[in-house]
Short mmCIF file of C-alpha atoms and ligand atoms in Angstrom, two decimals:
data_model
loop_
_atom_site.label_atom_id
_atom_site.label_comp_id
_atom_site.label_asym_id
_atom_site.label_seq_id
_atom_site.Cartn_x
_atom_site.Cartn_y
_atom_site.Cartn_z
CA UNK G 1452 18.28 0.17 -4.05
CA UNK G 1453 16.94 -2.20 -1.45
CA UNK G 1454 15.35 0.32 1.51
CA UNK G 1455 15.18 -1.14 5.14
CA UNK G 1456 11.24 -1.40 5.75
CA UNK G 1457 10.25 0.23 9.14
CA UNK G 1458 8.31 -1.97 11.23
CA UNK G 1459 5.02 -1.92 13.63
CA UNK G 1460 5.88 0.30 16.36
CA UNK G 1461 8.05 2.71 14.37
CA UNK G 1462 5.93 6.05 15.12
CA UNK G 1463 7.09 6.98 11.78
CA UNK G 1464 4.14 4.71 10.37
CA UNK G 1465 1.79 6.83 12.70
CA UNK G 1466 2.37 9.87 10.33
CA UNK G 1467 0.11 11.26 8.07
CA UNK G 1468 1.86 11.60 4.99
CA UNK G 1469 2.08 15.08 2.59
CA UNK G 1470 1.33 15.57 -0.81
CA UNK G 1471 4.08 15.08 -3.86
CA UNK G 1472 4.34 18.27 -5.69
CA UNK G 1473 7.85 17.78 -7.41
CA UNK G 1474 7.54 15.05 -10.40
CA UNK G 1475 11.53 15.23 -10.50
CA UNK G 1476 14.26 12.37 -10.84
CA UNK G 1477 14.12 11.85 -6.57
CA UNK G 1478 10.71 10.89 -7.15
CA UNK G 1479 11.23 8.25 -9.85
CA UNK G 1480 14.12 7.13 -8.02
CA UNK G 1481 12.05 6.46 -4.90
CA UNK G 1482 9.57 4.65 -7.04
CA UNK G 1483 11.89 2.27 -7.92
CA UNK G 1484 13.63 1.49 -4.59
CA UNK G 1485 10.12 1.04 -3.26
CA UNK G 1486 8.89 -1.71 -6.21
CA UNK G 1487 12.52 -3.08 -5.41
CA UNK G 1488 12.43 -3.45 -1.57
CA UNK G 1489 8.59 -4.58 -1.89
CA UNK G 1490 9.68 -7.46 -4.80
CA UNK G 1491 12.82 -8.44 -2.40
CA UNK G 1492 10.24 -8.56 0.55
CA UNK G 1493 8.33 -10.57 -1.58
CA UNK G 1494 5.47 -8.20 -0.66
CA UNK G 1495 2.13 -7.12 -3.03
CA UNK G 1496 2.17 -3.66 -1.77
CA UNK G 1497 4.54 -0.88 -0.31
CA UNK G 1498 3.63 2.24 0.91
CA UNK G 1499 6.37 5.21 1.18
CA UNK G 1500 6.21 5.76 4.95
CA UNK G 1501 7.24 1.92 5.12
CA UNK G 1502 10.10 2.90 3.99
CA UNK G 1503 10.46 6.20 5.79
CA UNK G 1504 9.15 8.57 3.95
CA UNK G 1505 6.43 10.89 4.61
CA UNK G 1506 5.29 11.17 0.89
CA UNK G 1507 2.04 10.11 -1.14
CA UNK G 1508 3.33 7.39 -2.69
CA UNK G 1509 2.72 3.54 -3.12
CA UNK G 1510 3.50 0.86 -5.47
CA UNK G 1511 1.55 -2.27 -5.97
CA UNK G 1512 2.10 -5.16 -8.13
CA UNK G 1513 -0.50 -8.32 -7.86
CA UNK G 1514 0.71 -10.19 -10.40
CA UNK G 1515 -0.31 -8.26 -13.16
CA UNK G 1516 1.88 -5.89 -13.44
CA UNK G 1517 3.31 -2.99 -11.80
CA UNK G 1518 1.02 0.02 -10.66
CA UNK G 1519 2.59 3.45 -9.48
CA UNK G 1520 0.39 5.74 -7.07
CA UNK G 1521 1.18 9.28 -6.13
CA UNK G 1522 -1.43 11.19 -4.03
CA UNK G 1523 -3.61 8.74 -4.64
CA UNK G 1524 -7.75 9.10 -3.69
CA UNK G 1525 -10.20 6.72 -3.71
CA UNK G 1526 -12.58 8.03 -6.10
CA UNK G 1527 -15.75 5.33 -5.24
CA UNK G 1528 -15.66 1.87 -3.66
CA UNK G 1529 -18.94 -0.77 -3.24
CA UNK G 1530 -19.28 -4.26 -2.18
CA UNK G 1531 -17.59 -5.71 0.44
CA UNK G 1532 -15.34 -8.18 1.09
CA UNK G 1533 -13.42 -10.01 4.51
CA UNK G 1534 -10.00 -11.82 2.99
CA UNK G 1535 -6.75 -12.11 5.80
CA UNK G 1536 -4.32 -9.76 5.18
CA UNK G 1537 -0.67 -8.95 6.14
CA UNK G 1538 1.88 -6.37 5.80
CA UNK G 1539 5.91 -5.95 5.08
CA UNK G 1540 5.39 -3.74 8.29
CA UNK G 1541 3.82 -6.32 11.07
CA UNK G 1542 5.91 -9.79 9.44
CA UNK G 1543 4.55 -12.77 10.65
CA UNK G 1544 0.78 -11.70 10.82
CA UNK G 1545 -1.95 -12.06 9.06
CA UNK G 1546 -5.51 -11.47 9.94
CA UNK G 1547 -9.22 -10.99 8.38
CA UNK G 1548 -10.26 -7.49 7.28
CA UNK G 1549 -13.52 -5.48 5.76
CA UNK G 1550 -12.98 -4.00 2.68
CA UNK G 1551 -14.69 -3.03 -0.33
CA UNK G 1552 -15.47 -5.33 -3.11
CA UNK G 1553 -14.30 -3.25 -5.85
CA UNK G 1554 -12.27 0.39 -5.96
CA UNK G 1555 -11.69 2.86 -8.06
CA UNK G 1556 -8.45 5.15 -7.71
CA UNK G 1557 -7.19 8.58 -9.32
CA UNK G 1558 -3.96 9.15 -9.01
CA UNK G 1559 -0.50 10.79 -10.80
CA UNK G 1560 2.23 8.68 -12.20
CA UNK G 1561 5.93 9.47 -11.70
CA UNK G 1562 5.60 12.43 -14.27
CA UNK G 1563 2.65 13.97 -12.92
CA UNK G 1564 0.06 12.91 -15.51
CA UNK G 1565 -3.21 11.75 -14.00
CA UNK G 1566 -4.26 8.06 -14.21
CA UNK G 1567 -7.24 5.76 -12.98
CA UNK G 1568 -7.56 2.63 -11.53
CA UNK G 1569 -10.12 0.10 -10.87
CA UNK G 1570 -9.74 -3.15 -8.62
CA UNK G 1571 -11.37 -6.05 -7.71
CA UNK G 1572 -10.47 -8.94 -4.84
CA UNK G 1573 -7.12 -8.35 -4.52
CA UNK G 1574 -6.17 -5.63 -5.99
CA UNK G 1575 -9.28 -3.57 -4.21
CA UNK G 1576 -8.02 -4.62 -0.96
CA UNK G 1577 -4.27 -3.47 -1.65
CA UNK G 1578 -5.10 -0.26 -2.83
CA UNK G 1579 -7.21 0.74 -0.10
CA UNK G 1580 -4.20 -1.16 2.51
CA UNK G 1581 -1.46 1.32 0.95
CA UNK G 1582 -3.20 4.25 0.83
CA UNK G 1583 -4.65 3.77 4.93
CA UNK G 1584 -0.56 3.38 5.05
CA UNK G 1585 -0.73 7.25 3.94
CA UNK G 1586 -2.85 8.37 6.56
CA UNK G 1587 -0.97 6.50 9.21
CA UNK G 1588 -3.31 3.68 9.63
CA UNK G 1589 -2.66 0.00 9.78
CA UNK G 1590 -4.56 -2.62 8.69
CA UNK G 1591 -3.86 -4.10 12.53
CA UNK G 1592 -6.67 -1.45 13.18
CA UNK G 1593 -9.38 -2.87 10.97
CA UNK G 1594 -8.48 -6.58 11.53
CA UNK G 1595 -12.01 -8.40 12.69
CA UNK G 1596 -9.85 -11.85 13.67
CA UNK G 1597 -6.42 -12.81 13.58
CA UNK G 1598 -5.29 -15.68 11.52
CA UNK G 1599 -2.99 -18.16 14.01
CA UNK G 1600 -0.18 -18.98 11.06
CA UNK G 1601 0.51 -23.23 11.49
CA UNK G 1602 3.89 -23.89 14.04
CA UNK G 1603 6.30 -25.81 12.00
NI1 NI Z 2311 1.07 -2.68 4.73
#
């Protein structure tokens, strides 16, 4: 099910989000609303507070298939990289943001089972955009310059 996706100035983004501790059907089913509202949005990323709810949970899919986070941690990150950015949350925006060159995630799936990650480009900077989405933070916070998108 397609899930309306909260936008900047919803306070509900400001939230820090809790920890999943039920691996139950609810959970799978919000997995799947989330990779279906973030595919409809055409997005690479989705975090649950996007879509209202305060849980640990993000899905990511950069074109190589989809990846299912719950109470994910970055577990070490080096490098560095500045690429633009946007989000399903601020629509129409993009701007340039420090991250790390390449990440490495823990993480459970939908049944609770632990799972790692690693990232590069990309994929590095989405996992470390979602999961700022779980502490309430926005990548509007880190951006270094805004990107003025060409009037049509
Ligand atoms: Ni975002």
């Amino acid at each position: 099910m397609i899930r309306e996706i909260l936008q900047f100035g919803d306070p509900v983004l400001r939230e820090c989000c809790t920890e999943v501790t039920e691996f139950d059907k609810e959970l799978g089913s919000l997995l799947d609303d989330m990779y279906e509202t973030m595919c409809h949005a055409e997005g690479i990323g989705l975090a649950a507070p996007q879509i209202g709810v305060l849980k640990r949970v993000v899905v990511i899919d950069t074109g190589s298939g989809r990846i299912e986070l719950v109470n994910p941690v970055i577990t070490a990150m080096w490098g560095k990289q500045f690429e633009p950015e946007g989000c399903l949350s601020l629509e129409g925006k993009r701007g340039v943001v420090k991250r790390p060159a390449h990440v490495r995630v823990k993480a459970l799936n939908r049944f609770g089972k632990p799972v790692k990650y690693r990232g590069k480009e990309l994929l590095a900077r989405a996992f470390c955009h979602e999961i700022d989405h779980l502490n309430g933070i926005l990548y509007e916070d880190k951006v270094l310059e805004w990107i003025e998108e060409d009037e049509e």
